[in-house]
Every structure is written in C-alpha cells, then in structure tokens.
PDB file of C-alpha atoms in Angstrom:
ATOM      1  CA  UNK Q   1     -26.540 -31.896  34.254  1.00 50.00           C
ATOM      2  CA  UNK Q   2     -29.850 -30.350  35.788  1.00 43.00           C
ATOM      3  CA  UNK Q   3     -30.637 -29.725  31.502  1.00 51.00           C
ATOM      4  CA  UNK Q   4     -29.863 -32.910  30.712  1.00 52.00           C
ATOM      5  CA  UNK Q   5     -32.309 -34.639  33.335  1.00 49.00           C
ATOM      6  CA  UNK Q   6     -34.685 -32.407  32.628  1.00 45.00           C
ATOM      7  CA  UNK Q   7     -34.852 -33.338  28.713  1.00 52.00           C
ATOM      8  CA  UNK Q   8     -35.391 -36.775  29.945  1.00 51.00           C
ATOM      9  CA  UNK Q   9     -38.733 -35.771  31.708  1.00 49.00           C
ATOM     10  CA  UNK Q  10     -39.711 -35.844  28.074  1.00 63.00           C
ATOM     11  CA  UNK Q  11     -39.839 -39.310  28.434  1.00 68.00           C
ATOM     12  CA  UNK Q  12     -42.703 -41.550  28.383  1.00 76.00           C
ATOM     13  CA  UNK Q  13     -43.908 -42.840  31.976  1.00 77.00           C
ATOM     14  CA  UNK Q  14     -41.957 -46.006  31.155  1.00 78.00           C
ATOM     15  CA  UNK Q  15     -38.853 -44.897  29.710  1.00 82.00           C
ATOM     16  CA  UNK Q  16     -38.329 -42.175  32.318  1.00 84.00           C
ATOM     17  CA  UNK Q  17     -38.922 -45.165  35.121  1.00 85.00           C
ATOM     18  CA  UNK Q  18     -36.410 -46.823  33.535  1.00 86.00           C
ATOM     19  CA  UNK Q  19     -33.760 -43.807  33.330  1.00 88.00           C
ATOM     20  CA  UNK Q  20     -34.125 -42.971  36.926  1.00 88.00           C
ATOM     21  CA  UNK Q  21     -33.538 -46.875  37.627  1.00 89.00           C
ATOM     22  CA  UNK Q  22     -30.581 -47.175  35.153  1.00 91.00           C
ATOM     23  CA  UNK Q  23     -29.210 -43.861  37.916  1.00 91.00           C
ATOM     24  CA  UNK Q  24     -29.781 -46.192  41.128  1.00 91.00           C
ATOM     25  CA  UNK Q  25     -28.239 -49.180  39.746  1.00 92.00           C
ATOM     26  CA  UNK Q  26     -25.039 -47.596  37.284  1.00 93.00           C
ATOM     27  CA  UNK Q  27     -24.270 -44.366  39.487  1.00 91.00           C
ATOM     28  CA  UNK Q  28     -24.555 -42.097  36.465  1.00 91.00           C
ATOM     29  CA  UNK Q  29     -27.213 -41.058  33.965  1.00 90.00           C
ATOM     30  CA  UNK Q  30     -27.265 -42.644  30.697  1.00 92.00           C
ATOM     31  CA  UNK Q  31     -26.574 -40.831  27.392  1.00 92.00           C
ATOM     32  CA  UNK Q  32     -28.074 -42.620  25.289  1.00 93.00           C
ATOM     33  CA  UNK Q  33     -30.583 -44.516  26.799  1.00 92.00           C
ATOM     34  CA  UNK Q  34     -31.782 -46.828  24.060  1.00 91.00           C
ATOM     35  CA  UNK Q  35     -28.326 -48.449  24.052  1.00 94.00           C
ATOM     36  CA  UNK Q  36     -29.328 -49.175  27.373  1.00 95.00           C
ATOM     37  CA  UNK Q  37     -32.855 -50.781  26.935  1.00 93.00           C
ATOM     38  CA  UNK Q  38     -31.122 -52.827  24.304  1.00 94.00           C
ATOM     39  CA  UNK Q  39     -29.208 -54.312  26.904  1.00 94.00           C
ATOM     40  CA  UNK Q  40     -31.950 -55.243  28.708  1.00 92.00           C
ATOM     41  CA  UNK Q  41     -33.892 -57.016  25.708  1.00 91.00           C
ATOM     42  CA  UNK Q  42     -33.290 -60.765  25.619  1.00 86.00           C
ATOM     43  CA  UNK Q  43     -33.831 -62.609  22.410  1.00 81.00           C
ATOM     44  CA  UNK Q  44     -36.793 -64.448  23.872  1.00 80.00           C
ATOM     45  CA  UNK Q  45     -39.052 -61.091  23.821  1.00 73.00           C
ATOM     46  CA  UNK Q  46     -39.347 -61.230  20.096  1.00 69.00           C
ATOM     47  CA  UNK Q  47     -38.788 -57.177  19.406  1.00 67.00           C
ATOM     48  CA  UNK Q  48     -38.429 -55.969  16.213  1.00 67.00           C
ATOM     49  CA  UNK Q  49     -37.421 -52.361  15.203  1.00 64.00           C
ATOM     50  CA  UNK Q  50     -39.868 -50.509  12.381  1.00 64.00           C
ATOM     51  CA  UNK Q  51     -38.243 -51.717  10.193  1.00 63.00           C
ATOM     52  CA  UNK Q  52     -38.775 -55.392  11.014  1.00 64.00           C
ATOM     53  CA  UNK Q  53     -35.343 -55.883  12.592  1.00 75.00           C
ATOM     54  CA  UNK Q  54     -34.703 -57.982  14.749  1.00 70.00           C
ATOM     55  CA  UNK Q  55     -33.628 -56.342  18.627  1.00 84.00           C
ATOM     56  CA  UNK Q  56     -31.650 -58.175  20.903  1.00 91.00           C
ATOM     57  CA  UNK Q  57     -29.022 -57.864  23.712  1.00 93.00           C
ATOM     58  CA  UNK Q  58     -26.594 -60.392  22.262  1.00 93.00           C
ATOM     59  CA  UNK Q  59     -24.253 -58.132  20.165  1.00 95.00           C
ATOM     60  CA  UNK Q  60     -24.043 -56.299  23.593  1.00 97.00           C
ATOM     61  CA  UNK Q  61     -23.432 -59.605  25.371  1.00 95.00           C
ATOM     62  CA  UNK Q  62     -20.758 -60.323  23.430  1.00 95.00           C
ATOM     63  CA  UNK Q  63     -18.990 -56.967  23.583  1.00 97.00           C
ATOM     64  CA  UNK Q  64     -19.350 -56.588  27.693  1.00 97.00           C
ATOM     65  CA  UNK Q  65     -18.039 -60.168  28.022  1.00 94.00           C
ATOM     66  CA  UNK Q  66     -14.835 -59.558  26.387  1.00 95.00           C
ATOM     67  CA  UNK Q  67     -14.690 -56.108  28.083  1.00 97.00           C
ATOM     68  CA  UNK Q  68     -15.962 -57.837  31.697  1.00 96.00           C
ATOM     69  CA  UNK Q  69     -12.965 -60.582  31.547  1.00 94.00           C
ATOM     70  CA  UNK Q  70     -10.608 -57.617  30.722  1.00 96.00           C
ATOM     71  CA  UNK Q  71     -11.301 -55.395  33.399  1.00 97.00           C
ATOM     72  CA  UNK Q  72     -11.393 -58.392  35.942  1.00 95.00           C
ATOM     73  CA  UNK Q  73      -7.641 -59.139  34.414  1.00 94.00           C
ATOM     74  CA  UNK Q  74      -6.563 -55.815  34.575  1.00 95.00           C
ATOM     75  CA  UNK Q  75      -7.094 -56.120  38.323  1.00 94.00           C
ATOM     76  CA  UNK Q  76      -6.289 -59.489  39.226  1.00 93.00           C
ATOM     77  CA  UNK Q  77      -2.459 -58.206  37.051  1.00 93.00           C
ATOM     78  CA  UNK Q  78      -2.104 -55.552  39.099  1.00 93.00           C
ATOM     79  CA  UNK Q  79      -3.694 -56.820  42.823  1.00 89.00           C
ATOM     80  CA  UNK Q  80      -1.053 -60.170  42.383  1.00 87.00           C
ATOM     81  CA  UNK Q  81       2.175 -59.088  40.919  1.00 85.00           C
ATOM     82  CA  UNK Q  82       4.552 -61.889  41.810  1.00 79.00           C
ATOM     83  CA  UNK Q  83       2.116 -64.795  40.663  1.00 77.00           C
ATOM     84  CA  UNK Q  84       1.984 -66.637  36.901  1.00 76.00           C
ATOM     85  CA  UNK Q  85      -0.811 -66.719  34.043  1.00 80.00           C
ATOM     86  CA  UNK Q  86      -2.221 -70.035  35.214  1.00 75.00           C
ATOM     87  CA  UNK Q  87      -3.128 -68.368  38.774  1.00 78.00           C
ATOM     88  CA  UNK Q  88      -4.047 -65.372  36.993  1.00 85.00           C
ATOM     89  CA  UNK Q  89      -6.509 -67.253  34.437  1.00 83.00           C
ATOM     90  CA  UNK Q  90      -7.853 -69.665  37.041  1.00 78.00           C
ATOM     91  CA  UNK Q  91      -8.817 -66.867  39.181  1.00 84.00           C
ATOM     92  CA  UNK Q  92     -10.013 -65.043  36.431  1.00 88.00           C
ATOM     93  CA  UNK Q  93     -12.348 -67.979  35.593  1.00 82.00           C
ATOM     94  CA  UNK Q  94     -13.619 -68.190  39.012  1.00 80.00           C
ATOM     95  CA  UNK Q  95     -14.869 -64.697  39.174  1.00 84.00           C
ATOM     96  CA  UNK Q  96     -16.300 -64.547  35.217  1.00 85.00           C
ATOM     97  CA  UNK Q  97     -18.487 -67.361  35.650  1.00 83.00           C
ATOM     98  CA  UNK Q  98     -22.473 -67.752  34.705  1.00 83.00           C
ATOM     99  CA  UNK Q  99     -23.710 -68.160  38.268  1.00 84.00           C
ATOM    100  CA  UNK Q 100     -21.699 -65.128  39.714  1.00 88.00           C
ATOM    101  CA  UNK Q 101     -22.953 -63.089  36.996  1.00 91.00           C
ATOM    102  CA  UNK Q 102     -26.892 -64.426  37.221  1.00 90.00           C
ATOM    103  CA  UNK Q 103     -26.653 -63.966  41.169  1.00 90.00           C
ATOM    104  CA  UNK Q 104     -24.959 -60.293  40.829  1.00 93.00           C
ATOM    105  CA  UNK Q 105     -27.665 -59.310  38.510  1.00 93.00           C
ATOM    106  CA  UNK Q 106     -30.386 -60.291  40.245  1.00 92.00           C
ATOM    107  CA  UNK Q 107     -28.652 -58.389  43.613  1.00 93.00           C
ATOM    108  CA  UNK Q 108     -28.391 -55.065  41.619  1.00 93.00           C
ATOM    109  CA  UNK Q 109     -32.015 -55.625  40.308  1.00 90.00           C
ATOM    110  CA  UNK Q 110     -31.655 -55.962  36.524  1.00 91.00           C
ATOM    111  CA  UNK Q 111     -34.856 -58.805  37.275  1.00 86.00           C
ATOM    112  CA  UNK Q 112     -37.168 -56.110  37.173  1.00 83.00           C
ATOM    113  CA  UNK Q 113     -35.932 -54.505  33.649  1.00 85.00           C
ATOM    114  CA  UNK Q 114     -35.317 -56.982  31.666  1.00 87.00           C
ATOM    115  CA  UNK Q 115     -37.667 -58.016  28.378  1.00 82.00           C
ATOM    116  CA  UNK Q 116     -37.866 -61.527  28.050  1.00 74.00           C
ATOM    117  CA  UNK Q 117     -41.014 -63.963  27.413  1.00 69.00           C
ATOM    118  CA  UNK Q 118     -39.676 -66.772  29.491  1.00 64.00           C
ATOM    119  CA  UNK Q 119     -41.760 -69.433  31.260  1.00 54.00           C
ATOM    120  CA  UNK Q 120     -39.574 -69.960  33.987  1.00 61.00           C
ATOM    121  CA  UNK Q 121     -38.592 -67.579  36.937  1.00 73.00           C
ATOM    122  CA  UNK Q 122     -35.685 -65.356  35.416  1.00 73.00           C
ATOM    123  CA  UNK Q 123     -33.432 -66.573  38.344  1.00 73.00           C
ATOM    124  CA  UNK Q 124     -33.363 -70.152  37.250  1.00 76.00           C
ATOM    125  CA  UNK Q 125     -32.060 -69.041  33.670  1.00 81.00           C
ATOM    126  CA  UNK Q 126     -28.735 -67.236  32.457  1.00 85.00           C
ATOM    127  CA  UNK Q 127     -30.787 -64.259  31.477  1.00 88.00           C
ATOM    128  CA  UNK Q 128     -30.214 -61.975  34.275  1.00 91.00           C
ATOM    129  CA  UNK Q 129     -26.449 -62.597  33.505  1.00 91.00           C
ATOM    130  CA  UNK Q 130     -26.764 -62.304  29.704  1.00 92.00           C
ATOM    131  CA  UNK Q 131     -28.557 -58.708  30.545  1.00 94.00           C
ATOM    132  CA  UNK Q 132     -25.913 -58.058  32.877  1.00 96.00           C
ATOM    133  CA  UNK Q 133     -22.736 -58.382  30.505  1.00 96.00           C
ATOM    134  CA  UNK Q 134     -24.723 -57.097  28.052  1.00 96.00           C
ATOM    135  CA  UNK Q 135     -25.206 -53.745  29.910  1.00 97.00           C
ATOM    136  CA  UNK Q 136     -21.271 -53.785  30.656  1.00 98.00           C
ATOM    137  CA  UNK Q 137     -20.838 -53.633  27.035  1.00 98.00           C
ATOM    138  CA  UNK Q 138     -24.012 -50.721  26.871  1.00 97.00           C
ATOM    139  CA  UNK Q 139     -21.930 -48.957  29.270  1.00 97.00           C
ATOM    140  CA  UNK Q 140     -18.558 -48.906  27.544  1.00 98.00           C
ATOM    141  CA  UNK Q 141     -20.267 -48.389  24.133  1.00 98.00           C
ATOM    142  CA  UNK Q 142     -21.859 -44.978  25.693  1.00 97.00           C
ATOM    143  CA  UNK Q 143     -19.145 -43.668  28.094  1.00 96.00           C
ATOM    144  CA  UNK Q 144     -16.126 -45.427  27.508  1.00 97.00           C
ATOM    145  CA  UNK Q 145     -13.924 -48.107  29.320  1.00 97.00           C
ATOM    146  CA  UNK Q 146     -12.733 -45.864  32.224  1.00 96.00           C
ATOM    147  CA  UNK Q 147     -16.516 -45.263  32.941  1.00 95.00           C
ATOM    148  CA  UNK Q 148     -17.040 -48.748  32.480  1.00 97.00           C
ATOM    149  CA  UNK Q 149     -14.142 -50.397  34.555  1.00 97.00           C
ATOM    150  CA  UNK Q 150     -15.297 -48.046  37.406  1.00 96.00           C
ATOM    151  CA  UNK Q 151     -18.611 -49.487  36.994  1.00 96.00           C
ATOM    152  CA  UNK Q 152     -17.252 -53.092  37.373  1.00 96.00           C
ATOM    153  CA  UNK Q 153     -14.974 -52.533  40.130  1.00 95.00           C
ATOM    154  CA  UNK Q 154     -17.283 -50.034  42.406  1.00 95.00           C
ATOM    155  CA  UNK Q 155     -20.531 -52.147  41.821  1.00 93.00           C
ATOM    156  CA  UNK Q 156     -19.882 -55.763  41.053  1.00 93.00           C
ATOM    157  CA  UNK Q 157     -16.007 -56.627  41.619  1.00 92.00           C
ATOM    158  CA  UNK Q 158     -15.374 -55.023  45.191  1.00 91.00           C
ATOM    159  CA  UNK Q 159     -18.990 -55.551  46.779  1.00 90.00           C
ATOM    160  CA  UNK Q 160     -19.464 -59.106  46.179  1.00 86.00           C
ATOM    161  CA  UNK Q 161     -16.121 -60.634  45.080  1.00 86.00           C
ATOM    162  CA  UNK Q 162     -13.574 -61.356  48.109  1.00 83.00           C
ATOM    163  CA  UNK Q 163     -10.718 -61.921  46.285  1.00 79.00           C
ATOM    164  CA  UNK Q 164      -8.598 -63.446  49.255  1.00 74.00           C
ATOM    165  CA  UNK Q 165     -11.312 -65.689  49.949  1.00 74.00           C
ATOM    166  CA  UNK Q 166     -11.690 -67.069  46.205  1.00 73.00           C
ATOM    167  CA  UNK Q 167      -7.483 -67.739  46.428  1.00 69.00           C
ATOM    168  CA  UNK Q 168      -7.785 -69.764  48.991  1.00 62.00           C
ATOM    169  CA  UNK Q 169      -9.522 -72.153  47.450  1.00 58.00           C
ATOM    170  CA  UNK Q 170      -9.384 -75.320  44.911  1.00 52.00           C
ATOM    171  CA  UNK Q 171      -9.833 -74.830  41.605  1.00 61.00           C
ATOM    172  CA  UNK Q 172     -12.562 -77.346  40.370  1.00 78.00           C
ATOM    173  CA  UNK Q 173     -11.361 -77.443  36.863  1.00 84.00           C
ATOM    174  CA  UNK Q 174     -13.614 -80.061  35.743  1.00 88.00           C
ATOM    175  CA  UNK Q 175     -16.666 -77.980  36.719  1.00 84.00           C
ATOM    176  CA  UNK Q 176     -15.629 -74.620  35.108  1.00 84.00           C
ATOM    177  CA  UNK Q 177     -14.794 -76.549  31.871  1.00 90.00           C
ATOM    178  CA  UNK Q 178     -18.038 -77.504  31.845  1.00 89.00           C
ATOM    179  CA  UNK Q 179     -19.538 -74.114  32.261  1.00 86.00           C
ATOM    180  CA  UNK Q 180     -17.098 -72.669  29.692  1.00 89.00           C
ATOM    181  CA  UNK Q 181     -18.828 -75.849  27.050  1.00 89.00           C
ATOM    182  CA  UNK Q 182     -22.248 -74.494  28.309  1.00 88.00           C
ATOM    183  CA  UNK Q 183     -21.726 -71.358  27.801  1.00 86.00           C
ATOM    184  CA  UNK Q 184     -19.954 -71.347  24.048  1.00 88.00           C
ATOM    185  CA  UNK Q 185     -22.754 -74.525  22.904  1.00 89.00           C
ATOM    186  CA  UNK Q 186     -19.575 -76.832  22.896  1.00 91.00           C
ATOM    187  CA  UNK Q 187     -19.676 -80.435  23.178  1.00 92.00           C
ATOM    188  CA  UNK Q 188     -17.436 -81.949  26.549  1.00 94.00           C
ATOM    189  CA  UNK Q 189     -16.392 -85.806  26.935  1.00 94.00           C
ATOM    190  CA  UNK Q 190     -14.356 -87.171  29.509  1.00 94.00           C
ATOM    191  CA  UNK Q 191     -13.315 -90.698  28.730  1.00 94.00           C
ATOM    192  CA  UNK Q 192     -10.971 -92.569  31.339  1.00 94.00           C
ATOM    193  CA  UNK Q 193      -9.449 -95.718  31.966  1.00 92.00           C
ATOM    194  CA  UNK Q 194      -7.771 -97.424  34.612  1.00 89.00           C
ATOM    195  CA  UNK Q 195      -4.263 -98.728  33.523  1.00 83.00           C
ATOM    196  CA  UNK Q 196      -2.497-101.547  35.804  1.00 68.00           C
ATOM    197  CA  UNK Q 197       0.007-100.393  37.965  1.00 58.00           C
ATOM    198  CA  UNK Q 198       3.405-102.520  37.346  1.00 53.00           C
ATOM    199  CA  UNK Q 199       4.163-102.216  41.315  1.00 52.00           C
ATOM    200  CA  UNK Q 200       1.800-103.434  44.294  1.00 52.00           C
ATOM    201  CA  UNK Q 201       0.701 -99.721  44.971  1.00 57.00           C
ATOM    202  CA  UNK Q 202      -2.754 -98.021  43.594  1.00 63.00           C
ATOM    203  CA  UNK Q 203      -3.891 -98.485  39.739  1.00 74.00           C
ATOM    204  CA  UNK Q 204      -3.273 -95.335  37.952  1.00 84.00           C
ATOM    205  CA  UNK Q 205      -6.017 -93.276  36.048  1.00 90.00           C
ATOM    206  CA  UNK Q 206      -5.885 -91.841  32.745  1.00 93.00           C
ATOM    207  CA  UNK Q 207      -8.451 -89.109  31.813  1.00 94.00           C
ATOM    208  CA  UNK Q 208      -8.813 -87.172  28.046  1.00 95.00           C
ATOM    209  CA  UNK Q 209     -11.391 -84.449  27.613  1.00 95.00           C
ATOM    210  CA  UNK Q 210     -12.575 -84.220  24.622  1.00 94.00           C
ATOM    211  CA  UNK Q 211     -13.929 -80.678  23.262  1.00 92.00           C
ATOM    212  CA  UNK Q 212     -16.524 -81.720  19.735  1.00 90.00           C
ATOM    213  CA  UNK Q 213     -14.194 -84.918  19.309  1.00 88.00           C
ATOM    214  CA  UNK Q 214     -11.224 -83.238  19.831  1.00 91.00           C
ATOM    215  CA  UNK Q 215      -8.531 -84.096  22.356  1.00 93.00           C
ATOM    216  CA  UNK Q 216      -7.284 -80.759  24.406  1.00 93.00           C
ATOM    217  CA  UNK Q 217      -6.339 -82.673  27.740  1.00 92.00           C
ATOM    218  CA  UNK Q 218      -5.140 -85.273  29.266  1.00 92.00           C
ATOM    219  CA  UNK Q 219      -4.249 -85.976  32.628  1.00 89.00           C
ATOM    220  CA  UNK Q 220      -3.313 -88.743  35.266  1.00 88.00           C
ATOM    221  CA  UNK Q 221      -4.303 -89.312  38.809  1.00 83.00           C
ATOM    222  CA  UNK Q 222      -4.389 -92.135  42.086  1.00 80.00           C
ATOM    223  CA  UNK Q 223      -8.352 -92.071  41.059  1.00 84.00           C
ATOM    224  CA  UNK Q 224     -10.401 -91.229  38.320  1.00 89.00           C
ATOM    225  CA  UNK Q 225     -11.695 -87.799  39.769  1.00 87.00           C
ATOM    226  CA  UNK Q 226      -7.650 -86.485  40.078  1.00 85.00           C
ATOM    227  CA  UNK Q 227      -7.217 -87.504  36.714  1.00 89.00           C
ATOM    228  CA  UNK Q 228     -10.298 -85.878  35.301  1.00 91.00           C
ATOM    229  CA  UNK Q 229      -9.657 -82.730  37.324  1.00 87.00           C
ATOM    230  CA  UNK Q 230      -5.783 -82.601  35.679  1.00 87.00           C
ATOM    231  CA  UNK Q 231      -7.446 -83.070  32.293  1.00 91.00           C
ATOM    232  CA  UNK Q 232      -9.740 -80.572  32.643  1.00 91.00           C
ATOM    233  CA  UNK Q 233      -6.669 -78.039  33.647  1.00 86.00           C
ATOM    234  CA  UNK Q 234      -4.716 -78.725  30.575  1.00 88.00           C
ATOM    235  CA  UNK Q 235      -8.203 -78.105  28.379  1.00 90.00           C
ATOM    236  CA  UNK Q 236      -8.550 -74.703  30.150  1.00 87.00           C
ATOM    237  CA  UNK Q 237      -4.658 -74.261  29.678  1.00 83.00           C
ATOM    238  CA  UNK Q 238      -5.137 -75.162  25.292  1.00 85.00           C
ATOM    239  CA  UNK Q 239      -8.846 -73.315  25.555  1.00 85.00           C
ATOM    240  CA  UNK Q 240      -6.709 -69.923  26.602  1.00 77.00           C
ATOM    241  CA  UNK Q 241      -3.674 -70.149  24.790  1.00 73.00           C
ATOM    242  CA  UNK Q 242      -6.037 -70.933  21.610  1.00 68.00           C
ATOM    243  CA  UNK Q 243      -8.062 -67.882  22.369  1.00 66.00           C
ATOM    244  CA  UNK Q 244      -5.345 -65.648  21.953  1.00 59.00           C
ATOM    245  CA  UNK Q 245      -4.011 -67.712  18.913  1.00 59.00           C
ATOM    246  CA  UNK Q 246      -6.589 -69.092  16.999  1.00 55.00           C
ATOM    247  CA  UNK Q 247      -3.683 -70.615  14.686  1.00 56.00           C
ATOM    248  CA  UNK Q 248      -2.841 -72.836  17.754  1.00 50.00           C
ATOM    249  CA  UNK Q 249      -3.863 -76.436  18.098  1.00 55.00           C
ATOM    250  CA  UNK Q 250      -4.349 -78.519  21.295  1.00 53.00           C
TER     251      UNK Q 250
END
C-alpha cells in the first residue's frame, strides 16, 4: 500500500490533490485514477483526448446507474422479505431519484471536482448527480461490484437514506413519472376527463398518461388528481415490466 501511494506522489500538484480527495470521499485509493477523473468530466467541459476524442462522464453515467438501482434492489430484497415488486420498485424509485442523487453529491463534495463549463451554480443542475452515478460506475469498473456496493451502502445508502421513514410515506406517482420522462428526454401527457356519474354521488375522473403519444396508463379517481396519480402508477408499473422486456407493450 505505502508503494502504491508513494508512486502517486509522482503526480502532478493537481492530480495528486485529486487522489488524496478521491481517499476522503470513496474510503480507498483509486487504481486507476483516470477512470476516476473521467467520472468527474461532464460533457459541458468540452475535453478532448490527443487524439481529438471526445471525453465525457456519460458512458460512466450510464454504467453506475444501472449498477446504483441494482445495489439499492439488492437491499431493499433482502431488508423487506415478505413485501411484493410494486413496494419493492416504488421504494426503489424513491431512493434512485435526480434530487437525492444531486443533494448526496454535493454532501460528499463531488462540487469541488467536477469539470464542467456551466453558467449556473452546479447545485441548481443534475450535474453533481450525473458525476455522482458516474463515479459509481468508475468504481465498479476499477474494483469490482463488492467494492462498489460497499461504497453505496457505507457512504450514500445508510448515511442519508432512512429507509423506515421513506415507507411510511405516499408514493407521489405522478411526480416520479415525471422525473423518470426528465431524466430519459421522454415526452409525458396527462389528458383527463370528467365522465357523469349515473347516481347522485361525485362525477368520476378518468386520467391516461401518455409517454411520446403512447398510452401506458390509465386510471380513475373521485377527482382528477386520484385519477392522475393511479395513471401515473400503472405507467411506472408498464415502464418496469417493459424494461426488463423490451418485447412488451403497454
């Protein structure tokens, strides 16, 4: 180990700031630490490579979401044994969401690393949570997904996710359907209409969502916010079963 940090004393001023940092915030020096600054570079910076390539974190974005939503699973599976997909998912969804993941970055201090040219303060942008999944998938690229579940669990999951406290609580489907359409670039209508009740109690409300013109839910309610919020669920219900069979059709 004592070799290893010493070889890194190699390092420019910069890059050696950064590898000591990288320690404080991950728990562990990095092997390969360019996989790392990577991470950190958002496409706004403009960095190419010498050989004119273009250098971003969004490969790694990609990679540490899908490896970030399977780690939060994993637990959520074995923390709630006795309770169905829909809880799991919904939970799931709750926890994997763009402003947890901006907030958590900016509490571990990825603000200070990260290459970006934007205008705006980095908190009022999905950057700091871009870099953060981003260096989730860094992380499991260079040590693995043991190393990389610990990661999650010990520094994001158990410090500043209370898992009873998120349970006890409402899902607002509506709302994270409409994250999950900002976050993919995807196109979300609601359309409802009131249809006469045939007795003397309240009209009843009829709600589709409609994902890029197509219809994946559809939901009634005694007002038009219960009947949006069932539509929404049965969108997030199609969105996940489609996910795991792209075959499938809402």
């Amino acid at each position: 180990m004592l070799r290893k940090i010493l070889s890194k004393i190699k390092l420019s001023p910069e890059r050696r700031r950064l590898y000591f940092l990288l320690h404080t915030i991950l728990g562990y020096y990095p092997n390969n630490l360019s996989l790392y600054e990577l991470a950190l570079v958002h496409k706004s910076a403009l960095l190419k490579d010498c050989d004119g390539k273009v250098m971003n974190n969004e490969r790694l974005e990609f990679l540490g979401d899908a490896i970030l939503g399977a780690i939060v699973a994993q637990e959520l599976y074995n923390k709630y044994p006795d309770v169905n997909e829909g809880f799991l998912t919904k939970t799931r969804s709750k926890i994997v969401n763009r402003a947890f993941l901006n907030k958590t970055a900016l509490q571990l201090g990825l603000k200070d690393i990260i290459s970006s040219q934007s205008k705006i303060a980095l908190n009022k942008t999905n950057i700091p949570g871009d870099a953060l999944e981003a260096l989730i998938g860094a992380i499991f690229v260079d040590k693995g997904y043991d190393k990389c579940a610990k990661f999650v669990l010990s520094k994001i999951l158990h410090p500043f996710v209370n898992l009873n406290e998120i349970t006890k609580h409402d899902n607002n489907f509506k709302s994270m359907l409409i994250e999950w359409g900002q976050k993919y670039k995807r196109e979300i209508n609601f359309e409802t209409e009131e249809v006469s009740s045939t007795s003397d109690h309240a009209p009843i409300f009829v709600s589709n969502v409609e994902i890029e013109t197509i219809v994946y839910g559809r939901g009634e309610g005694n007002s038009k916010k219960e009947s949006q919020q069932n539509a929404a669920m049965e969108a997030l219900q199609n969105i996940s079963i489609k996910e795991n069979n792209p075959n499938y059709k809402a």
